[in-house]
GROMACS .gro file of C-alpha atoms in nm:
model
  403
    1MET     CA    1   0.869  -0.334   1.695
    2ARG     CA    2   0.560  -0.188   1.873
    3PHE     CA    3   0.526   0.146   1.821
    4LYS     CA    4   0.390   0.312   2.200
    5ARG     CA    5   0.256   0.658   1.949
    6PHE     CA    6   0.131   0.747   1.628
    7LEU     CA    7   0.140   1.067   1.510
    8LEU     CA    8  -0.009   1.193   1.122
    9LEU     CA    9   0.117   1.488   0.966
   10GLN     CA   10  -0.191   1.578   0.770
   11ASN     CA   11  -0.132   1.933   0.627
   12GLY     CA   12  -0.423   1.876   0.333
   13LEU     CA   13  -0.639   1.844   0.676
   14ASP     CA   14  -0.797   2.243   0.619
   15HIS     CA   15  -1.166   2.167   0.497
   16PRO     CA   16  -1.401   1.907   0.603
   17GLY     CA   17  -1.391   1.826   0.195
   18GLY     CA   18  -1.191   1.584   0.042
   19HIS     CA   19  -1.080   1.251   0.106
   20TRP     CA   20  -0.849   1.404   0.398
   21LEU     CA   21  -1.160   1.426   0.688
   22PRO     CA   22  -1.263   1.059   0.689
   23GLU     CA   23  -0.921   0.901   0.574
   24THR     CA   24  -0.779   1.163   0.933
   25LYS     CA   25  -1.066   0.965   1.115
   26SER     CA   26  -0.995   0.605   1.019
   27LEU     CA   27  -0.680   0.625   1.115
   28LYS     CA   28  -0.736   0.757   1.446
   29GLU     CA   29  -0.966   0.523   1.547
   30ALA     CA   30  -0.755   0.223   1.378
   31VAL     CA   31  -0.410   0.341   1.607
   32ILE     CA   32  -0.688   0.360   1.939
   33GLN     CA   33  -0.739   0.031   1.858
   34ALA     CA   34  -0.411  -0.066   1.795
   35GLY     CA   35  -0.315  -0.008   2.125
   36MET     CA   36  -0.105   0.317   2.082
   37GLN     CA   37  -0.159   0.731   2.206
   38TRP     CA   38  -0.308   0.940   1.871
   39HIS     CA   39  -0.176   1.322   1.805
   40CYS     CA   40  -0.225   1.457   1.447
   41PHE     CA   41  -0.068   1.798   1.295
   42ALA     CA   42  -0.296   1.930   1.083
   43ASN     CA   43  -0.362   2.250   0.813
   44SER     CA   44  -0.358   2.578   1.051
   45ARG     CA   45  -0.670   2.649   0.818
   46LEU     CA   46  -0.833   2.396   0.942
   47ASP     CA   47  -1.172   2.558   1.126
   48LYS     CA   48  -1.025   2.533   1.522
   49ASN     CA   49  -1.399   2.379   1.616
   50LEU     CA   50  -1.366   2.072   1.393
   51ALA     CA   51  -1.036   2.061   1.544
   52ALA     CA   52  -1.147   2.046   1.903
   53GLN     CA   53  -1.380   1.724   1.793
   54LEU     CA   54  -1.164   1.569   1.600
   55ASN     CA   55  -0.905   1.629   1.800
   56VAL     CA   56  -0.634   1.722   1.625
   57ASP     CA   57  -0.400   2.056   1.635
   58PRO     CA   58  -0.379   2.210   1.295
   59VAL     CA   59  -0.062   2.390   1.331
   60VAL     CA   60   0.118   2.324   0.982
   61PRO     CA   61   0.162   2.659   0.789
   62PHE     CA   62   0.152   2.519   0.431
   63LEU     CA   63  -0.032   2.272   0.163
   64HIS     CA   64   0.146   1.972   0.112
   65GLY     CA   65   0.365   2.075  -0.160
   66ASN     CA   66   0.208   2.382  -0.241
   67ILE     CA   67   0.319   2.745   0.037
   68LEU     CA   68   0.292   2.912  -0.320
   69ALA     CA   69   0.106   2.938  -0.616
   70GLY     CA   70   0.300   2.909  -0.938
   71ASN     CA   71   0.518   2.590  -1.055
   72ASP     CA   72   0.848   2.828  -1.195
   73PRO     CA   73   1.125   2.753  -1.070
   74GLN     CA   74   1.180   3.051  -0.856
   75THR     CA   75   0.818   2.975  -0.715
   76ARG     CA   76   0.932   2.640  -0.694
   77LEU     CA   77   1.276   2.738  -0.490
   78ALA     CA   78   1.128   2.996  -0.256
   79SER     CA   79   0.802   2.677  -0.154
   80PHE     CA   80   1.125   2.477  -0.100
   81MET     CA   81   1.298   2.667   0.070
   82MET     CA   82   1.017   2.790   0.289
   83ALA     CA   83   0.881   2.515   0.378
   84ALA     CA   84   1.286   2.358   0.494
   85GLU     CA   85   1.201   2.620   0.759
   86ALA     CA   86   0.834   2.609   0.842
   87LEU     CA   87   0.817   2.224   0.891
   88PRO     CA   88   1.085   2.177   1.185
   89ALA     CA   89   0.960   2.438   1.392
   90THR     CA   90   0.634   2.381   1.384
   91LEU     CA   91   0.735   2.032   1.481
   92HIS     CA   92   0.952   2.179   1.741
   93ARG     CA   93   0.695   2.383   1.876
   94HIS     CA   94   0.419   2.198   1.895
   95TYR     CA   95   0.543   1.841   1.952
   96PRO     CA   96   0.396   1.642   2.219
   97GLY     CA   97   0.651   1.625   2.493
   98SER     CA   98   0.956   1.459   2.344
   99PRO     CA   99   1.052   1.268   2.071
  100SER     CA  100   1.128   0.873   2.142
  101SER     CA  101   1.228   0.590   1.898
  102HIS     CA  102   0.899   0.467   2.037
  103ASP     CA  103   0.729   0.698   1.838
  104LEU     CA  104   0.632   0.663   1.453
  105LEU     CA  105   0.563   0.968   1.221
  106HIS     CA  106   0.372   0.879   0.919
  107VAL     CA  107   0.378   1.214   0.680
  108GLY     CA  108   0.040   1.166   0.478
  109TRP     CA  109   0.097   1.316   0.174
  110THR     CA  110   0.466   1.314   0.071
  111THR     CA  111   0.652   1.546  -0.135
  112ASP     CA  112   0.961   1.707  -0.196
  113LEU     CA  113   0.878   2.006   0.082
  114GLU     CA  114   0.789   1.758   0.356
  115ILE     CA  115   1.050   1.539   0.306
  116ILE     CA  116   1.356   1.828   0.370
  117GLY     CA  117   1.159   1.927   0.627
  118ILE     CA  118   1.124   1.621   0.811
  119ALA     CA  119   1.522   1.570   0.757
  120ARG     CA  120   1.641   1.926   0.862
  121TRP     CA  121   1.370   1.859   1.214
  122LEU     CA  122   1.551   1.518   1.262
  123GLU     CA  123   1.909   1.605   1.262
  124SER     CA  124   1.823   1.848   1.558
  125ILE     CA  125   1.722   1.559   1.802
  126PRO     CA  126   1.969   1.275   1.948
  127LEU     CA  127   1.974   0.981   1.736
  128GLY     CA  128   1.900   0.790   1.983
  129SER     CA  129   1.532   0.926   1.993
  130ARG     CA  130   1.512   0.982   1.668
  131PRO     CA  131   1.112   0.869   1.621
  132ALA     CA  132   1.053   0.700   1.287
  133ILE     CA  133   0.926   0.793   1.021
  134SER     CA  134   0.682   0.673   0.710
  135PHE     CA  135   0.649   0.865   0.443
  136PHE     CA  136   0.318   0.799   0.247
  137LEU     CA  137   0.295   0.933  -0.177
  138HIS     CA  138  -0.008   0.968  -0.325
  139ARG     CA  139   0.074   1.050  -0.706
  140PRO     CA  140   0.362   1.231  -0.898
  141PRO     CA  141   0.437   1.611  -0.840
  142GLY     CA  142   0.271   1.767  -1.099
  143ASP     CA  143   0.550   1.930  -1.263
  144TRP     CA  144   0.687   1.569  -1.376
  145ASN     CA  145   0.600   1.429  -1.687
  146VAL     CA  146   0.384   1.168  -1.694
  147ASP     CA  147   0.315   0.940  -1.986
  148PRO     CA  148   0.016   0.705  -1.939
  149THR     CA  149   0.024   0.531  -2.237
  150THR     CA  150   0.443   0.440  -2.135
  151LEU     CA  151   0.349   0.444  -1.749
  152SER     CA  152   0.634   0.618  -1.758
  153VAL     CA  153   0.722   0.972  -1.560
  154SER     CA  154   1.063   1.247  -1.668
  155GLY     CA  155   1.137   1.555  -1.522
  156ASP     CA  156   1.391   1.764  -1.246
  157PHE     CA  157   1.441   1.547  -0.996
  158HIS     CA  158   1.698   1.748  -0.813
  159ARG     CA  159   1.500   1.903  -0.543
  160TRP     CA  160   1.395   1.503  -0.446
  161HIS     CA  161   1.726   1.390  -0.515
  162TYR     CA  162   1.855   1.656  -0.224
  163ALA     CA  163   1.593   1.619  -0.034
  164ILE     CA  164   1.662   1.215   0.002
  165SER     CA  165   2.033   1.281   0.046
  166ARG     CA  166   1.957   1.538   0.315
  167LEU     CA  167   1.698   1.316   0.500
  168LYS     CA  168   2.024   0.990   0.459
  169ARG     CA  169   2.228   1.225   0.630
  170ALA     CA  170   2.026   1.200   0.932
  171GLN     CA  171   2.020   0.815   0.974
  172PRO     CA  172   1.665   0.794   1.025
  173ARG     CA  173   1.415   0.472   1.051
  174VAL     CA  174   1.220   0.505   0.725
  175THR     CA  175   0.998   0.391   0.512
  176PHE     CA  176   0.849   0.504   0.163
  177SER     CA  177   0.538   0.384  -0.002
  178SER     CA  178   0.299   0.501  -0.265
  179LEU     CA  179  -0.063   0.387  -0.307
  180ASP     CA  180   0.015   0.255  -0.672
  181PRO     CA  181   0.251  -0.055  -0.769
  182ILE     CA  182   0.398   0.123  -1.051
  183LEU     CA  183   0.472   0.468  -0.908
  184SER     CA  184   0.655   0.312  -0.620
  185THR     CA  185   0.849   0.086  -0.894
  186LEU     CA  186   0.973   0.428  -1.080
  187LEU     CA  187   0.977   0.608  -0.729
  188SER     CA  188   1.246   0.328  -0.637
  189GLN     CA  189   1.402   0.374  -1.021
  190ILE     CA  190   1.453   0.762  -0.932
  191LEU     CA  191   1.514   0.796  -0.606
  192SER     CA  192   1.689   0.537  -0.569
  193ILE     CA  193   1.492   0.410  -0.238
  194PRO     CA  194   1.325   0.117  -0.191
  195VAL     CA  195   0.918   0.261  -0.187
  196LEU     CA  196   0.668   0.009  -0.125
  197PHE     CA  197   0.331  -0.025  -0.214
  198LEU     CA  198   0.021   0.031   0.044
  199PRO     CA  199  -0.332   0.086  -0.109
  200VAL     CA  200  -0.531   0.421  -0.049
  201ILE     CA  201  -0.718   0.423   0.261
  202GLN     CA  202  -1.122   0.387   0.261
  203GLY     CA  203  -1.250   0.569   0.536
  204ASN     CA  204  -1.450   0.340   0.834
  205ALA     CA  205  -1.752   0.510   0.747
  206ALA     CA  206  -1.846   0.189   0.423
  207ALA     CA  207  -1.782  -0.055   0.583
  208GLY     CA  208  -2.054  -0.098   0.746
  209SER     CA  209  -2.279   0.043   0.428
  210SER     CA  210  -2.367  -0.177   0.134
  211ALA     CA  211  -2.519  -0.063  -0.269
  212TYR     CA  212  -2.923  -0.058  -0.197
  213PRO     CA  213  -3.095  -0.349  -0.338
  214ASN     CA  214  -3.294  -0.134  -0.576
  215PRO     CA  215  -3.131   0.162  -0.629
  216SER     CA  216  -3.321   0.521  -0.714
  217PHE     CA  217  -3.038   0.643  -0.981
  218ASP     CA  218  -2.876   0.502  -1.293
  219LEU     CA  219  -2.598   0.679  -1.296
  220GLY     CA  220  -2.415   0.830  -1.081
  221ILE     CA  221  -2.076   1.105  -1.084
  222PHE     CA  222  -1.912   1.239  -0.704
  223GLY     CA  223  -1.677   1.466  -0.671
  224ALA     CA  224  -1.614   1.566  -1.008
  225SER     CA  225  -1.557   1.942  -0.991
  226ARG     CA  226  -1.199   1.954  -1.077
  227PRO     CA  227  -1.014   1.989  -1.477
  228GLU     CA  228  -0.835   1.610  -1.424
  229GLN     CA  229  -1.167   1.427  -1.238
  230GLY     CA  230  -1.384   1.580  -1.586
  231ILE     CA  231  -1.656   1.876  -1.525
  232ARG     CA  232  -1.569   2.015  -1.835
  233ARG     CA  233  -1.651   1.669  -2.045
  234LEU     CA  234  -1.935   1.607  -1.868
  235PRO     CA  235  -2.143   1.796  -2.027
  236GLU     CA  236  -2.139   1.646  -2.386
  237ILE     CA  237  -2.146   1.317  -2.254
  238LEU     CA  238  -2.464   1.369  -2.055
  239GLU     CA  239  -2.567   1.469  -2.381
  240ARG     CA  240  -2.484   1.174  -2.598
  241LEU     CA  241  -2.650   0.963  -2.330
  242ARG     CA  242  -2.972   1.171  -2.336
  243GLN     CA  243  -2.962   1.102  -2.727
  244ARG     CA  244  -2.965   0.757  -2.694
  245HIS     CA  245  -3.129   0.642  -2.338
  246PRO     CA  246  -3.387   0.900  -2.301
  247SER     CA  247  -3.525   0.763  -1.897
  248LEU     CA  248  -3.176   0.727  -1.797
  249LYS     CA  249  -3.139   0.893  -1.440
  250SER     CA  250  -2.825   0.993  -1.284
  251TYR     CA  251  -2.709   1.190  -0.944
  252ILE     CA  252  -2.411   1.386  -0.999
  253GLN     CA  253  -2.238   1.554  -0.648
  254ILE     CA  254  -2.011   1.828  -0.687
  255LEU     CA  255  -1.823   2.118  -0.457
  256GLY     CA  256  -1.895   2.456  -0.545
  257ARG     CA  257  -2.164   2.728  -0.722
  258GLU     CA  258  -1.879   2.789  -0.980
  259HIS     CA  259  -1.921   2.441  -1.050
  260GLU     CA  260  -2.306   2.470  -1.071
  261SER     CA  261  -2.256   2.769  -1.287
  262PHE     CA  262  -2.095   2.599  -1.516
  263LEU     CA  263  -2.288   2.271  -1.544
  264ARG     CA  264  -2.628   2.422  -1.472
  265PRO     CA  265  -2.683   2.569  -1.825
  266ARG     CA  266  -2.515   2.330  -2.043
  267ILE     CA  267  -2.809   2.040  -1.917
  268HIS     CA  268  -3.029   1.964  -2.146
  269PRO     CA  269  -3.387   2.215  -2.002
  270SER     CA  270  -3.568   1.828  -2.036
  271TRP     CA  271  -3.343   1.637  -1.844
  272LEU     CA  272  -3.243   1.897  -1.540
  273ASP     CA  273  -3.442   1.828  -1.214
  274THR     CA  274  -3.586   1.558  -1.402
  275ASN     CA  275  -3.338   1.272  -1.484
  276VAL     CA  276  -3.029   1.501  -1.330
  277SER     CA  277  -3.039   1.524  -1.010
  278LEU     CA  278  -2.789   1.766  -0.905
  279SER     CA  279  -2.631   1.824  -0.591
  280VAL     CA  280  -2.372   2.107  -0.493
  281GLY     CA  281  -2.169   2.127  -0.136
  282HIS     CA  282  -2.005   1.902   0.060
  283LEU     CA  283  -2.171   1.608   0.163
  284GLU     CA  284  -2.097   1.426   0.484
  285LYS     CA  285  -1.941   1.122   0.468
  286GLN     CA  286  -2.236   0.911   0.591
  287ALA     CA  287  -2.467   1.102   0.322
  288GLN     CA  288  -2.247   1.050   0.059
  289LEU     CA  289  -2.246   0.690   0.119
  290ASP     CA  290  -2.590   0.701   0.137
  291ARG     CA  291  -2.587   0.869  -0.209
  292MET     CA  292  -2.349   0.670  -0.385
  293ALA     CA  293  -2.523   0.318  -0.253
  294ASP     CA  294  -2.806   0.439  -0.420
  295CYS     CA  295  -2.631   0.416  -0.801
  296LYS     CA  296  -2.619   0.172  -0.974
  297LEU     CA  297  -2.273   0.241  -1.119
  298LEU     CA  298  -2.047   0.504  -1.129
  299LEU     CA  299  -1.852   0.714  -1.362
  300LEU     CA  300  -1.504   0.874  -1.313
  301PRO     CA  301  -1.456   1.068  -1.649
  302TYR     CA  302  -1.112   1.100  -1.537
  303ASP     CA  303  -0.815   1.241  -1.712
  304PRO     CA  304  -0.558   0.940  -1.763
  305LYS     CA  305  -0.260   1.192  -1.781
  306VAL     CA  306  -0.321   1.249  -1.378
  307TYR     CA  307  -0.467   0.908  -1.279
  308CYS     CA  308  -0.247   0.690  -1.447
  309LEU     CA  309  -0.017   0.648  -1.118
  310THR     CA  310  -0.285   0.814  -0.870
  311ALA     CA  311  -0.577   0.612  -0.705
  312SER     CA  312  -0.913   0.819  -0.599
  313ALA     CA  313  -1.140   0.757  -0.264
  314ILE     CA  314  -1.466   0.780  -0.466
  315PHE     CA  315  -1.349   0.459  -0.675
  316THR     CA  316  -1.204   0.304  -0.360
  317ASP     CA  317  -1.575   0.407  -0.135
  318ALA     CA  318  -1.767   0.216  -0.451
  319LEU     CA  319  -1.532  -0.078  -0.444
  320SER     CA  320  -1.636  -0.099  -0.045
  321LEU     CA  321  -1.991  -0.011  -0.125
  322GLY     CA  322  -1.988  -0.324  -0.368
  323LEU     CA  323  -2.082  -0.069  -0.680
  324PRO     CA  324  -2.010  -0.069  -1.052
  325VAL     CA  325  -1.715   0.168  -1.166
  326VAL     CA  326  -1.693   0.282  -1.562
  327VAL     CA  327  -1.347   0.464  -1.607
  328PRO     CA  328  -1.074   0.507  -1.821
  329SER     CA  329  -0.873   0.236  -1.948
  330LEU     CA  330  -0.569   0.390  -1.848
  331THR     CA  331  -0.554   0.458  -1.508
  332SER     CA  332  -0.478   0.294  -1.179
  333MET     CA  333  -0.838   0.243  -1.154
  334GLY     CA  334  -0.875   0.044  -1.520
  335ARG     CA  335  -0.569  -0.166  -1.434
  336MET     CA  336  -0.778  -0.291  -1.163
  337ILE     CA  337  -1.069  -0.344  -1.317
  338LEU     CA  338  -0.917  -0.533  -1.623
  339SER     CA  339  -0.689  -0.750  -1.399
  340GLY     CA  340  -1.014  -0.886  -1.203
  341THR     CA  341  -0.921  -0.686  -0.836
  342ALA     CA  342  -1.213  -0.416  -0.883
  343THR     CA  343  -1.503  -0.499  -1.113
  344GLY     CA  344  -1.662  -0.214  -1.421
  345MET     CA  345  -1.581  -0.129  -1.708
  346VAL     CA  346  -1.322   0.105  -1.926
  347TYR     CA  347  -1.325   0.303  -2.244
  348GLN     CA  348  -1.057   0.324  -2.432
  349SER     CA  349  -1.121   0.692  -2.604
  350ASN     CA  350  -1.232   1.000  -2.368
  351ASP     CA  351  -1.460   1.107  -2.627
  352ALA     CA  352  -1.769   1.148  -2.542
  353ASP     CA  353  -1.953   0.877  -2.772
  354SER     CA  354  -1.750   0.650  -2.635
  355VAL     CA  355  -1.827   0.735  -2.242
  356ALA     CA  356  -2.133   0.731  -2.285
  357ASP     CA  357  -2.131   0.391  -2.515
  358ILE     CA  358  -1.913   0.145  -2.194
  359VAL     CA  359  -2.159   0.336  -1.976
  360LEU     CA  360  -2.488   0.155  -2.186
  361LYS     CA  361  -2.309  -0.150  -2.246
  362SER     CA  362  -2.236  -0.124  -1.880
  363LEU     CA  363  -2.641  -0.093  -1.772
  364ASN     CA  364  -2.694  -0.326  -1.994
  365ASN     CA  365  -2.496  -0.631  -1.796
  366TRP     CA  366  -2.571  -0.479  -1.448
  367GLY     CA  367  -2.663  -0.811  -1.286
  368ASN     CA  368  -2.319  -0.976  -1.381
  369LEU     CA  369  -2.070  -0.672  -1.277
  370ARG     CA  370  -2.349  -0.649  -0.954
  371THR     CA  371  -2.298  -0.935  -0.827
  372ARG     CA  372  -1.909  -0.967  -0.910
  373ALA     CA  373  -1.929  -0.616  -0.737
  374MET     CA  374  -2.041  -0.731  -0.392
  375ASP     CA  375  -1.861  -1.076  -0.454
  376LEU     CA  376  -1.502  -0.834  -0.435
  377SER     CA  377  -1.650  -0.599  -0.164
  378LYS     CA  378  -1.552  -0.822   0.135
  379GLY     CA  379  -1.190  -0.804   0.069
  380PHE     CA  380  -1.151  -0.490  -0.083
  381LYS     CA  381  -1.258  -0.347   0.244
  382GLU     CA  382  -1.016  -0.539   0.460
  383ARG     CA  383  -0.700  -0.427   0.204
  384HIS     CA  384  -0.803  -0.079   0.155
  385SER     CA  385  -0.908  -0.033   0.563
  386ALA     CA  386  -0.659   0.205   0.800
  387ALA     CA  387  -0.624  -0.125   1.004
  388TYR     CA  388  -0.469  -0.251   0.764
  389ILE     CA  389  -0.245   0.071   0.639
  390ILE     CA  390  -0.117   0.095   1.006
  391LYS     CA  391  -0.033  -0.280   1.005
  392GLU     CA  392   0.139  -0.340   0.706
  393VAL     CA  393   0.422   0.005   0.772
  394CYS     CA  394   0.466  -0.121   1.177
  395SER     CA  395   0.549  -0.451   0.940
  396ALA     CA  396   0.750  -0.289   0.741
  397PHE     CA  397   0.952  -0.133   1.019
  398ALA     CA  398   0.988  -0.446   1.188
  399ARG     CA  399   1.088  -0.634   0.892
  400LYS     CA  400   1.375  -0.314   0.892
  401ASP     CA  401   1.469  -0.341   1.264
  402SER     CA  402   1.497  -0.742   1.220
  403ARG     CA  403   1.777  -0.730   0.990
   0.00000   0.00000   0.00000
């Protein structure tokens, strides 16, 4: 079936940082190229001038699955109930024109909160006018227990089961997808619904960019500002690298001054500002890609427990540029490298010596890794493009409608 309108629920888009902004821009461009009308519901905290530039509607009053702080049961219940009221009310108030069966609403970051809110909204729309809904899941919920060794999850699934049962009552035309194939399988088992695999969207800015022929930096580290992204472990890793490779040059981009105040005093004075270039604050997408392209390889010192069943926009950009990447083996990115669908090296242990060892081995083998990464980059860009994602989502509905 051909949809006339593509509407994006992007309630995580509340500031210009992270993957939300380039992802939204890429989707908008791909939607228009596909001949569909575009509309986006962004977070109400998004700067109004930026919203106007993007042509998005900043109206959703909560972030994805995060209305109230805290993970205790009472707080989660309050969040769940609030979203069940806030999301349908927002869609009723701000939906452009009347909902139609020729509309496709894509939920850019799905949690139980978005499912129940959409279900309640659909129930109020005549059956023949209900839009098709595409739910996209980025990662397991934070209150689920994930074992990166066995690739299994456990926890309390009752809110999700309730949300799915409520959704089924609305008789929706719906697809579910996630950005990791193992996560898709696990979600299918837990929720008793089919869940497709769709790769993470790579911003269109990387489509015309590639690694520099003579990079200025040996190592790049980008966006490692949250604990699960490895900022607490960076000082020890950098010190091991300094001891073993004193001339190594690295570029590190972090998001905030609080991250700088932690990291800067812990970098050896002989390296700071000479061997280590520390960039603080958000970079525009093209500027970030240019900095990445000027590095021989990237290090993602991520926590496997968080990243074993989800992906990284930094990783996607690096592979699109043709850069080798060093990551933990027990992550989705590590599995891609081990399977040959991405290029780089993996480390088994998270201690600083092991990470430094693999970084140095990668640099010693950089020529071969670089050639392989460049060979894979074109296909990687195509599979992770917004146009590919939209085509796959629409095709999934066409297959359902033909049954």
